[in-house]
Protein backbone atom coordinates (compact mmCIF):
# COMPACT_ATOMS: atom_id res chain seq x y z
CA UNK A 1 0.00 0.00 0.00
CA UNK A 2 1.04 3.58 -0.68
CA UNK A 3 -0.55 5.86 1.90
CA UNK A 4 -0.54 9.61 1.34
CA UNK A 5 -1.69 11.78 4.21
CA UNK A 6 -3.05 14.90 2.54
CA UNK A 7 -3.54 18.17 4.38
CA UNK A 8 -6.39 20.59 3.62
CA UNK A 9 -4.41 23.06 1.45
CA UNK A 10 -3.16 20.18 -0.73
CA UNK A 11 -6.63 18.68 -1.02
CA UNK A 12 -8.10 22.06 -1.96
CA UNK A 13 -5.57 22.37 -4.80
CA UNK A 14 -6.53 19.08 -6.46
CA UNK A 15 -6.21 19.35 -10.24
CA UNK A 16 -6.33 17.05 -13.29
CA UNK A 17 -3.92 16.94 -16.23
CA UNK A 18 -3.00 14.90 -19.31
CA UNK A 19 0.58 13.67 -19.72
CA UNK A 20 1.69 12.19 -23.08
CA UNK A 21 5.14 11.54 -21.54
CA UNK A 22 3.58 9.43 -18.80
CA UNK A 23 1.50 7.57 -21.40
CA UNK A 24 4.68 6.66 -23.28
CA UNK A 25 6.46 5.49 -20.15
CA UNK A 26 3.42 3.56 -18.92
CA UNK A 27 3.05 1.85 -22.31
CA UNK A 28 6.65 0.64 -22.06
CA UNK A 29 5.97 -0.71 -18.57
CA UNK A 30 2.91 -2.49 -20.00
CA UNK A 31 5.14 -4.21 -22.54
CA UNK A 32 7.70 -5.05 -19.85
CA UNK A 33 5.10 -6.60 -17.52
CA UNK A 34 3.60 -8.72 -20.30
CA UNK A 35 6.52 -10.22 -22.26
CA UNK A 36 4.39 -13.07 -23.62
CA UNK A 37 1.56 -10.89 -24.88
CA UNK A 38 -0.53 -8.11 -23.40
CA UNK A 39 -4.19 -8.73 -22.53
CA UNK A 40 -7.15 -7.32 -24.46
CA UNK A 41 -7.57 -4.50 -25.46
CA UNK A 42 -3.80 -3.89 -25.62
CA UNK A 43 -2.86 -7.13 -27.39
CA UNK A 44 -2.89 -5.93 -31.00
CA UNK A 45 -1.17 -2.67 -30.14
CA UNK A 46 1.46 -4.50 -28.07
CA UNK A 47 2.39 -6.81 -30.98
CA UNK A 48 2.92 -3.80 -33.22
CA UNK A 49 4.87 -1.91 -30.55
CA UNK A 50 7.20 -4.87 -29.96
CA UNK A 51 7.86 -5.10 -33.69
CA UNK A 52 8.68 -1.38 -33.74
CA UNK A 53 11.09 -1.79 -30.84
CA UNK A 54 12.70 -4.74 -32.60
CA UNK A 55 13.09 -3.22 -36.05
CA UNK A 56 13.36 0.58 -35.70
CA UNK A 57 16.84 1.53 -34.44
CA UNK A 58 15.84 5.07 -33.47
CA UNK A 59 13.51 3.84 -30.72
CA UNK A 60 16.17 1.70 -29.00
CA UNK A 61 16.95 4.21 -26.22
CA UNK A 62 13.32 4.01 -25.06
CA UNK A 63 13.96 0.44 -23.90
CA UNK A 64 15.78 2.07 -20.97
CA UNK A 65 12.50 1.69 -19.06
CA UNK A 66 12.61 -2.10 -19.54
CA UNK A 67 15.79 -2.34 -17.47
CA UNK A 68 15.46 0.57 -15.06
CA UNK A 69 14.95 0.00 -11.30
CA UNK A 70 11.39 -0.46 -10.09
CA UNK A 71 11.51 2.87 -8.24
CA UNK A 72 12.58 5.67 -10.55
CA UNK A 73 13.57 9.23 -9.68
CA UNK A 74 10.74 11.47 -10.83
CA UNK A 75 12.80 13.32 -13.41
CA UNK A 76 12.57 10.19 -15.57
CA UNK A 77 8.75 10.43 -15.60
CA UNK A 78 8.24 14.16 -15.04
CA UNK A 79 5.13 15.86 -13.75
CA UNK A 80 3.27 17.76 -16.51
CA UNK A 81 3.59 21.50 -16.00
CA UNK A 82 0.33 22.41 -17.75
CA UNK A 83 -3.11 20.76 -17.82
CA UNK A 84 -2.71 19.79 -21.48
CA UNK A 85 0.91 19.32 -22.61
CA UNK A 86 2.12 17.99 -25.94
CA UNK A 87 4.75 15.28 -26.12
CA UNK A 88 7.13 17.75 -27.77
CA UNK A 89 6.74 20.25 -24.94
CA UNK A 90 7.33 17.59 -22.31
CA UNK A 91 10.36 16.16 -24.08
CA UNK A 92 11.86 19.64 -24.44
CA UNK A 93 11.47 20.23 -20.70
CA UNK A 94 12.92 16.77 -20.03
CA UNK A 95 16.01 17.57 -22.11
CA UNK A 96 16.51 20.70 -20.00
CA UNK A 97 16.32 18.93 -16.62
CA UNK A 98 18.76 20.84 -14.36
CA UNK A 99 21.77 19.01 -12.96
CA UNK A 100 20.80 19.99 -9.41
CA UNK A 101 17.41 18.23 -9.76
CA UNK A 102 19.10 15.02 -10.87
CA UNK A 103 21.70 15.25 -8.09
CA UNK A 104 19.03 15.90 -5.47
CA UNK A 105 16.91 12.95 -6.56
CA UNK A 106 19.90 10.62 -6.85
CA UNK A 107 20.88 11.58 -3.29
CA UNK A 108 17.39 10.60 -2.13
CA UNK A 109 17.15 7.32 -4.03
CA UNK A 110 20.79 6.25 -3.76
CA UNK A 111 22.15 7.83 -0.54
CA UNK A 112 25.31 5.68 -0.69
CA UNK A 113 26.19 7.25 -4.03
CA UNK A 114 26.34 3.83 -5.70
CA UNK A 115 24.17 4.30 -8.78
CA UNK A 116 22.81 1.45 -10.91
CA UNK A 117 24.57 1.19 -14.26
CA UNK A 118 21.49 2.49 -16.08
CA UNK A 119 21.54 5.71 -14.03
CA UNK A 120 25.21 6.63 -14.25
CA UNK A 121 25.03 8.36 -17.66
CA UNK A 122 22.59 10.91 -16.21
CA UNK A 123 25.23 11.84 -13.64
CA UNK A 124 28.37 11.53 -15.75
CA UNK A 125 27.13 13.07 -19.02
CA UNK A 126 23.76 14.57 -18.21
CA UNK A 127 22.98 16.40 -21.47
CA UNK A 128 23.94 13.50 -23.70
CA UNK A 129 21.96 11.00 -21.61
CA UNK A 130 18.86 13.20 -21.49
CA UNK A 131 18.98 13.90 -25.21
CA UNK A 132 19.52 10.25 -26.09
CA UNK A 133 16.54 9.11 -24.05
CA UNK A 134 14.36 11.98 -25.30
CA UNK A 135 15.24 11.14 -28.92
CA UNK A 136 14.36 7.50 -28.33
CA UNK A 137 11.04 8.40 -26.71
CA UNK A 138 10.22 10.80 -29.53
CA UNK A 139 10.84 8.10 -32.14
CA UNK A 140 8.88 5.55 -30.10
CA UNK A 141 5.97 7.98 -29.70
CA UNK A 142 5.87 8.75 -33.42
CA UNK A 143 5.88 5.08 -34.43
CA UNK A 144 3.88 3.37 -31.67
CA UNK A 145 1.54 5.94 -30.11
CA UNK A 146 1.03 8.91 -32.46
CA UNK A 147 -1.29 6.96 -34.82
CA UNK A 148 -3.60 6.30 -31.86
CA UNK A 149 -3.18 9.65 -30.12
CA UNK A 150 -6.16 11.55 -31.64
CA UNK A 151 -8.55 8.89 -30.35
CA UNK A 152 -6.65 8.59 -27.06
CA UNK A 153 -6.68 12.35 -26.62
CA UNK A 154 -10.44 12.48 -27.22
CA UNK A 155 -11.00 9.80 -24.57
CA UNK A 156 -8.69 11.57 -22.11
CA UNK A 157 -10.41 14.90 -22.74
CA UNK A 158 -13.70 13.21 -21.90
CA UNK A 159 -12.20 11.75 -18.73
CA UNK A 160 -10.82 15.12 -17.63
CA UNK A 161 -14.15 16.83 -18.34
CA UNK A 162 -16.07 14.32 -16.23
CA UNK A 163 -13.60 14.42 -13.34
CA UNK A 164 -13.39 18.23 -13.42
CA UNK A 165 -17.15 18.43 -13.38
CA UNK A 166 -17.27 16.10 -10.36
CA UNK A 167 -14.58 18.16 -8.64
CA UNK A 168 -16.48 21.41 -9.21
CA UNK A 169 -19.87 20.00 -8.29
CA UNK A 170 -19.07 17.70 -5.37
CA UNK A 171 -15.57 18.66 -4.20
CA UNK A 172 -12.33 16.70 -3.94
CA UNK A 173 -13.65 14.22 -1.35
CA UNK A 174 -16.27 12.88 -3.73
CA UNK A 175 -13.83 12.89 -6.64
CA UNK A 176 -11.17 10.86 -4.82
CA UNK A 177 -13.74 8.44 -3.38
CA UNK A 178 -14.84 7.47 -6.92
CA UNK A 179 -11.52 7.73 -8.75
CA UNK A 180 -10.53 4.06 -9.10
CA UNK A 181 -11.42 0.73 -7.52
CA UNK A 182 -7.91 0.41 -6.07
CA UNK A 183 -7.74 3.98 -4.77
CA UNK A 184 -9.27 4.50 -1.33
CA UNK A 185 -10.01 7.86 0.20
CA UNK A 186 -10.49 7.92 3.97
CA UNK A 187 -9.82 11.49 4.94
CA UNK A 188 -7.05 12.51 5.31
CA UNK A 189 -5.38 9.41 3.81
CA UNK A 190 -5.34 8.48 0.12
CA UNK A 191 -4.37 4.82 -0.29
CA UNK A 192 -3.13 3.26 -3.51
CA UNK A 193 -3.64 -0.50 -3.24
CA UNK A 194 -0.46 -2.13 -4.55
CA UNK A 195 2.35 -4.36 -3.34
CA UNK A 196 4.78 -1.55 -2.51
CA UNK A 197 4.70 -0.37 1.11
CA UNK A 198 5.28 3.36 1.51
CA UNK A 199 3.77 6.20 3.52
CA UNK A 200 4.35 9.94 3.39
CA UNK A 201 2.67 13.29 4.01
CA UNK A 202 1.64 15.85 1.40
CA UNK A 203 1.79 19.21 3.18
CA UNK A 204 0.96 22.49 1.46
CA UNK A 205 1.38 21.01 -2.02
CA UNK A 206 -0.87 20.41 -5.02
CA UNK A 207 -2.46 17.02 -5.77
CA UNK A 208 -2.30 16.34 -9.50
CA UNK A 209 -4.39 13.48 -10.91
CA UNK A 210 -3.27 12.09 -14.28
CA UNK A 211 -5.48 9.58 -16.14
CA UNK A 212 -3.64 7.12 -18.39
CA UNK A 213 -4.99 4.95 -21.20
CA UNK A 214 -2.03 2.57 -20.87
CA UNK A 215 -2.26 2.18 -17.10
CA UNK A 216 -4.21 -1.11 -17.19
CA UNK A 217 -5.01 -0.56 -13.53
CA UNK A 218 -1.46 0.24 -12.47
CA UNK A 219 -1.19 3.16 -10.07
CA UNK A 220 1.85 5.38 -9.68
CA UNK A 221 2.75 8.20 -7.36
CA UNK A 222 5.42 10.87 -7.91
CA UNK A 223 6.69 12.54 -4.77
CA UNK A 224 9.99 14.25 -5.58
CA UNK A 225 8.55 17.57 -6.77
CA UNK A 226 8.73 20.35 -4.20
CA UNK A 227 5.19 21.57 -4.91
CA UNK A 228 3.25 18.71 -6.51
CA UNK A 229 2.25 15.14 -5.71
CA UNK A 230 1.18 13.31 -8.88
CA UNK A 231 -1.07 10.24 -8.82
CA UNK A 232 -1.83 8.36 -12.04
CA UNK A 233 -4.78 6.05 -12.55
CA UNK A 234 -6.54 4.05 -15.27
CA UNK A 235 -8.59 6.21 -17.61
CA UNK A 236 -11.71 4.98 -19.34
CA UNK A 237 -11.37 4.51 -23.09
CA UNK A 238 -8.62 1.90 -23.35
CA UNK A 239 -10.89 -0.19 -25.59
CA UNK A 240 -10.11 2.17 -28.45
CA UNK A 241 -6.78 0.33 -28.81
CA UNK A 242 -8.52 -2.95 -29.58
CA UNK A 243 -8.07 -4.20 -33.12
CA UNK A 244 -11.26 -6.24 -33.42
CA UNK A 245 -14.53 -7.07 -31.66
CA UNK A 246 -14.51 -9.59 -28.86
CA UNK A 247 -17.36 -12.13 -29.25
CA UNK A 248 -19.78 -12.61 -26.38
CA UNK A 249 -21.99 -15.61 -27.06
CA UNK A 250 -23.43 -15.65 -23.53
CA UNK A 251 -24.05 -11.91 -23.24
CA UNK A 252 -27.63 -11.67 -21.91
CA UNK A 253 -27.66 -7.87 -22.07
CA UNK A 254 -26.72 -7.98 -25.77
CA UNK A 255 -29.38 -10.63 -26.43
CA UNK A 256 -31.98 -8.36 -24.82
CA UNK A 257 -31.12 -4.96 -26.32
CA UNK A 258 -28.62 -5.74 -29.09
CA UNK A 259 -24.83 -5.73 -29.02
CA UNK A 260 -24.42 -2.07 -29.92
CA UNK A 261 -26.87 -0.81 -27.30
CA UNK A 262 -25.37 -3.18 -24.73
CA UNK A 263 -21.95 -1.65 -25.40
CA UNK A 264 -23.35 1.87 -24.99
CA UNK A 265 -25.13 0.96 -21.75
CA UNK A 266 -21.96 -0.52 -20.26
CA UNK A 267 -19.89 2.49 -21.33
CA UNK A 268 -22.39 4.88 -19.71
CA UNK A 269 -21.59 3.66 -16.22
CA UNK A 270 -19.51 6.85 -16.48
CA UNK A 271 -21.40 9.71 -18.25
CA UNK A 272 -20.08 10.47 -21.72
CA UNK A 273 -20.76 12.49 -24.85
CA UNK A 274 -21.69 11.04 -28.23
CA UNK A 275 -18.19 11.75 -29.53
CA UNK A 276 -16.57 10.20 -26.48
CA UNK A 277 -18.67 7.05 -26.80
CA UNK A 278 -17.91 6.78 -30.51
CA UNK A 279 -14.19 7.04 -29.79
CA UNK A 280 -14.25 4.59 -26.89
CA UNK A 281 -16.40 1.97 -28.62
CA UNK A 282 -15.01 2.32 -32.13
CA UNK A 283 -18.45 3.11 -33.57
CA UNK A 284 -19.60 5.81 -35.97
CA UNK A 285 -21.08 8.86 -34.18
CA UNK A 286 -24.30 8.39 -36.17
CA UNK A 287 -24.57 4.80 -34.90
CA UNK A 288 -24.00 5.92 -31.31
CA UNK A 289 -26.62 8.68 -31.70
CA UNK A 290 -29.12 6.11 -32.96
CA UNK A 291 -28.44 3.80 -30.00
CA UNK A 292 -28.71 6.70 -27.55
CA UNK A 293 -32.03 7.85 -29.02
CA UNK A 294 -33.49 4.37 -28.58
CA UNK A 295 -32.16 3.96 -25.05
CA UNK A 296 -33.40 7.43 -24.08
CA UNK A 297 -36.86 6.65 -25.49
CA UNK A 298 -36.88 3.47 -23.38
CA UNK A 299 -36.15 5.51 -20.25
CA UNK A 300 -32.83 3.87 -19.40
CA UNK A 301 -30.59 6.78 -20.44
CA UNK A 302 -30.79 10.51 -19.68
CA UNK A 303 -29.32 13.55 -21.44
CA UNK A 304 -27.69 16.47 -19.56
CA UNK A 305 -25.84 19.57 -20.73
CA UNK A 306 -22.39 20.30 -19.20
CA UNK A 307 -21.13 23.62 -20.55
CA UNK A 308 -20.87 23.27 -24.31
CA UNK A 309 -21.12 19.49 -24.22
CA UNK A 310 -24.08 17.16 -23.89
CA UNK A 311 -23.44 14.18 -21.64
CA UNK A 312 -25.45 10.98 -21.46
CA UNK A 313 -25.75 8.84 -18.34
CA UNK A 314 -27.75 5.93 -16.97
CA UNK A 315 -31.17 6.29 -15.40
CA UNK A 316 -31.92 3.95 -12.46
CA UNK A 317 -33.51 1.49 -14.90
CA UNK A 318 -30.33 1.50 -16.98
CA UNK A 319 -28.17 0.93 -13.92
CA UNK A 320 -30.41 -1.99 -12.96
CA UNK A 321 -30.10 -3.52 -16.44
CA UNK A 322 -26.31 -3.31 -16.41
CA UNK A 323 -26.07 -4.65 -12.86
CA UNK A 324 -28.46 -7.53 -13.46
CA UNK A 325 -27.47 -8.59 -16.98
CA UNK A 326 -24.26 -6.79 -17.82
CA UNK A 327 -21.81 -8.80 -15.77
CA UNK A 328 -22.07 -12.09 -17.64
CA UNK A 329 -19.01 -11.48 -19.80
CA UNK A 330 -16.32 -8.96 -20.61
CA UNK A 331 -17.56 -5.53 -21.74
CA UNK A 332 -19.11 -5.74 -25.19
CA UNK A 333 -17.01 -3.00 -26.72
CA UNK A 334 -16.08 -2.45 -30.37
CA UNK A 335 -19.30 -3.90 -31.70
CA UNK A 336 -21.86 -2.51 -34.13
mmCIF file of N, CA, C and O in Angstrom, residues 63 72 95 148 165 173 213 271 296:
data_model
loop_
_atom_site.group_PDB
_atom_site.id
_atom_site.type_symbol
_atom_site.label_atom_id
_atom_site.label_comp_id
_atom_site.label_asym_id
_atom_site.label_seq_id
_atom_site.Cartn_x
_atom_site.Cartn_y
_atom_site.Cartn_z
ATOM 1 N N UNK A 63 13.965 1.689 -24.670
ATOM 2 C CA UNK A 63 13.965 0.436 -23.903
ATOM 3 C C UNK A 63 14.676 0.586 -22.565
ATOM 4 O O UNK A 63 14.713 -0.363 -21.774
ATOM 5 N N UNK A 72 11.813 4.726 -9.738
ATOM 6 C CA UNK A 72 12.578 5.672 -10.547
ATOM 7 C C UNK A 72 12.535 7.062 -9.947
ATOM 8 O O UNK A 72 11.482 7.500 -9.452
ATOM 9 N N UNK A 95 14.632 17.345 -21.658
ATOM 10 C CA UNK A 95 16.012 17.570 -22.113
ATOM 11 C C UNK A 95 16.717 18.630 -21.269
ATOM 12 O O UNK A 95 17.936 18.576 -21.085
ATOM 13 N N UNK A 148 -2.433 6.495 -32.725
ATOM 14 C CA UNK A 148 -3.597 6.299 -31.858
ATOM 15 C C UNK A 148 -3.930 7.548 -31.031
ATOM 16 O O UNK A 148 -4.958 7.572 -30.356
ATOM 17 N N UNK A 165 -15.765 18.118 -13.725
ATOM 18 C CA UNK A 165 -17.154 18.431 -13.379
ATOM 19 C C UNK A 165 -17.485 17.900 -11.981
ATOM 20 O O UNK A 165 -18.124 18.580 -11.175
ATOM 21 N N UNK A 173 -13.345 15.463 -2.075
ATOM 22 C CA UNK A 173 -13.646 14.220 -1.347
ATOM 23 C C UNK A 173 -14.411 13.244 -2.231
ATOM 24 O O UNK A 173 -14.065 12.063 -2.318
ATOM 25 N N UNK A 213 -4.398 6.035 -20.409
ATOM 26 C CA UNK A 213 -4.993 4.951 -21.197
ATOM 27 C C UNK A 213 -4.208 3.659 -21.007
ATOM 28 O O UNK A 213 -4.767 2.570 -20.911
ATOM 29 N N UNK A 271 -20.771 8.868 -17.226
ATOM 30 C CA UNK A 271 -21.398 9.707 -18.254
ATOM 31 C C UNK A 271 -20.425 10.082 -19.359
ATOM 32 O O UNK A 271 -19.229 10.268 -19.129
ATOM 33 N N UNK A 296 -32.739 6.314 -24.759
ATOM 34 C CA UNK A 296 -33.403 7.426 -24.078
ATOM 35 C C UNK A 296 -34.916 7.276 -24.169
ATOM 36 O O UNK A 296 -35.640 7.512 -23.183
#
